[in-house]
């Protein structure tokens, strides 16, 4: 896949990035370099390799999924600028 200046112009417009007309060829070359790198990554054989979330093996701490400190509606709403009928009241933003 190859990116030309027209495509680079369109991508810049979609990303709402102001790119001068004389900088479009360089931007197209950068896009082509990125796509070339992605094509290289596609050639790597990853069969049998499990996905990673980090380069170091980590295990997150687990905790019981239990409800704690519930039923504090009044305490929570006490600091609200405007609370009505047990809920936070906010100004209407959509007509």
C-alpha positions as YAML, in Angstrom:
chain: A
units: angstrom
residues:
- id: 1
  name: UNK
  ca: [0.00, 0.00, 0.00]
- id: 2
  name: UNK
  ca: [1.28, 3.43, -0.89]
- id: 3
  name: UNK
  ca: [0.14, 6.83, 0.35]
- id: 4
  name: UNK
  ca: [0.22, 9.73, -2.11]
- id: 5
  name: UNK
  ca: [-0.01, 13.44, -1.31]
- id: 6
  name: UNK
  ca: [-3.77, 13.52, -1.89]
- id: 7
  name: UNK
  ca: [-4.29, 10.77, 0.67]
- id: 8
  name: UNK
  ca: [-1.91, 12.50, 3.10]
- id: 9
  name: UNK
  ca: [-3.91, 15.72, 2.65]
- id: 10
  name: UNK
  ca: [-7.15, 13.84, 3.36]
- id: 11
  name: UNK
  ca: [-5.72, 12.14, 6.46]
- id: 12
  name: UNK
  ca: [-4.49, 15.49, 7.76]
- id: 13
  name: UNK
  ca: [-7.92, 17.00, 7.17]
- id: 14
  name: UNK
  ca: [-9.67, 14.11, 8.93]
- id: 15
  name: UNK
  ca: [-7.25, 14.45, 11.87]
- id: 16
  name: UNK
  ca: [-7.80, 18.21, 11.81]
- id: 17
  name: UNK
  ca: [-4.08, 18.84, 11.49]
- id: 18
  name: UNK
  ca: [-2.98, 21.88, 9.52]
- id: 19
  name: UNK
  ca: [-0.31, 20.79, 7.05]
- id: 20
  name: UNK
  ca: [1.17, 23.22, 4.56]
- id: 21
  name: UNK
  ca: [1.02, 22.18, 0.91]
- id: 22
  name: UNK
  ca: [4.81, 21.92, 0.62]
- id: 23
  name: UNK
  ca: [4.95, 19.56, 3.65]
- id: 24
  name: UNK
  ca: [2.51, 17.04, 2.18]
- id: 25
  name: UNK
  ca: [5.12, 14.99, 0.26]
- id: 26
  name: UNK
  ca: [7.19, 14.55, 3.42]
- id: 27
  name: UNK
  ca: [4.07, 13.55, 5.36]
- id: 28
  name: UNK
  ca: [3.19, 11.01, 2.67]
- id: 29
  name: UNK
  ca: [6.71, 9.56, 2.96]
- id: 30
  name: UNK
  ca: [6.32, 9.29, 6.75]
- id: 31
  name: UNK
  ca: [3.00, 7.48, 6.31]
- id: 32
  name: UNK
  ca: [4.63, 5.11, 3.82]
- id: 33
  name: UNK
  ca: [7.48, 4.41, 6.27]
- id: 34
  name: UNK
  ca: [4.96, 3.61, 9.01]
- id: 35
  name: UNK
  ca: [2.98, 1.32, 6.71]
- id: 36
  name: UNK
  ca: [6.23, -0.36, 5.64]
- id: 37
  name: UNK
  ca: [7.07, -1.09, 9.26]
- id: 38
  name: UNK
  ca: [3.59, -2.52, 9.81]
- id: 39
  name: UNK
  ca: [4.07, -4.76, 6.77]
- id: 40
  name: UNK
  ca: [7.35, -6.01, 8.31]
- id: 41
  name: UNK
  ca: [5.52, -6.80, 11.55]
- id: 42
  name: UNK
  ca: [2.92, -8.80, 9.62]
- id: 43
  name: UNK
  ca: [5.71, -11.12, 8.38]
- id: 44
  name: UNK
  ca: [6.62, -12.20, 11.94]
- id: 45
  name: UNK
  ca: [5.41, -15.71, 12.80]
- id: 46
  name: UNK
  ca: [3.43, -15.41, 16.05]
- id: 47
  name: UNK
  ca: [1.73, -18.81, 15.99]
- id: 48
  name: UNK
  ca: [1.70, -20.33, 19.46]
- id: 49
  name: UNK
  ca: [2.71, -17.11, 21.20]
- id: 50
  name: UNK
  ca: [0.28, -15.86, 23.82]
- id: 51
  name: UNK
  ca: [-0.61, -12.16, 23.91]
- id: 52
  name: UNK
  ca: [1.16, -10.08, 26.57]
- id: 53
  name: UNK
  ca: [-0.03, -7.13, 28.60]
- id: 54
  name: UNK
  ca: [3.47, -6.27, 29.82]
- id: 55
  name: UNK
  ca: [7.07, -7.19, 29.08]
- id: 56
  name: UNK
  ca: [7.46, -8.41, 32.65]
- id: 57
  name: UNK
  ca: [5.21, -11.10, 34.09]
- id: 58
  name: UNK
  ca: [2.82, -9.48, 36.51]
- id: 59
  name: UNK
  ca: [-0.15, -10.73, 38.45]
- id: 60
  name: UNK
  ca: [-2.67, -8.23, 39.72]
- id: 61
  name: UNK
  ca: [-3.76, -8.48, 43.30]
- id: 62
  name: UNK
  ca: [-7.14, -10.14, 43.63]
- id: 63
  name: UNK
  ca: [-9.80, -9.24, 46.15]
- id: 64
  name: UNK
  ca: [-13.21, -10.52, 47.02]
- id: 65
  name: UNK
  ca: [-16.00, -8.95, 45.01]
- id: 66
  name: UNK
  ca: [-18.19, -7.88, 47.90]
- id: 67
  name: UNK
  ca: [-20.23, -4.77, 48.57]
- id: 68
  name: UNK
  ca: [-18.73, -2.64, 51.34]
- id: 69
  name: UNK
  ca: [-19.79, 0.69, 52.81]
- id: 70
  name: UNK
  ca: [-23.10, 0.61, 51.01]
- id: 71
  name: UNK
  ca: [-26.31, 2.39, 51.92]
- id: 72
  name: UNK
  ca: [-24.65, 5.77, 52.47]
- id: 73
  name: UNK
  ca: [-26.85, 7.75, 50.13]
- id: 74
  name: UNK
  ca: [-27.44, 10.58, 52.60]
- id: 75
  name: UNK
  ca: [-23.74, 10.92, 53.42]
- id: 76
  name: UNK
  ca: [-22.81, 11.00, 49.74]
- id: 77
  name: UNK
  ca: [-25.49, 13.52, 48.79]
- id: 78
  name: UNK
  ca: [-24.72, 15.75, 51.79]
- id: 79
  name: UNK
  ca: [-21.91, 17.48, 49.85]
- id: 80
  name: UNK
  ca: [-23.83, 17.77, 46.59]
- id: 81
  name: UNK
  ca: [-24.59, 21.33, 45.48]
- id: 82
  name: UNK
  ca: [-28.11, 20.24, 44.51]
- id: 83
  name: UNK
  ca: [-29.72, 16.92, 45.40]
- id: 84
  name: UNK
  ca: [-33.34, 16.00, 44.76]
- id: 85
  name: UNK
  ca: [-35.25, 12.85, 45.60]
- id: 86
  name: UNK
  ca: [-32.05, 10.99, 46.51]
- id: 87
  name: UNK
  ca: [-30.14, 11.87, 43.32]
- id: 88
  name: UNK
  ca: [-27.60, 14.45, 42.18]
- id: 89
  name: UNK
  ca: [-29.40, 17.25, 40.37]
- id: 90
  name: UNK
  ca: [-27.57, 18.69, 37.40]
- id: 91
  name: UNK
  ca: [-28.51, 21.42, 34.95]
- id: 92
  name: UNK
  ca: [-30.21, 20.41, 31.75]
- id: 93
  name: UNK
  ca: [-27.74, 20.47, 28.85]
- id: 94
  name: UNK
  ca: [-29.87, 19.19, 25.98]
- id: 95
  name: UNK
  ca: [-33.00, 20.97, 24.88]
...
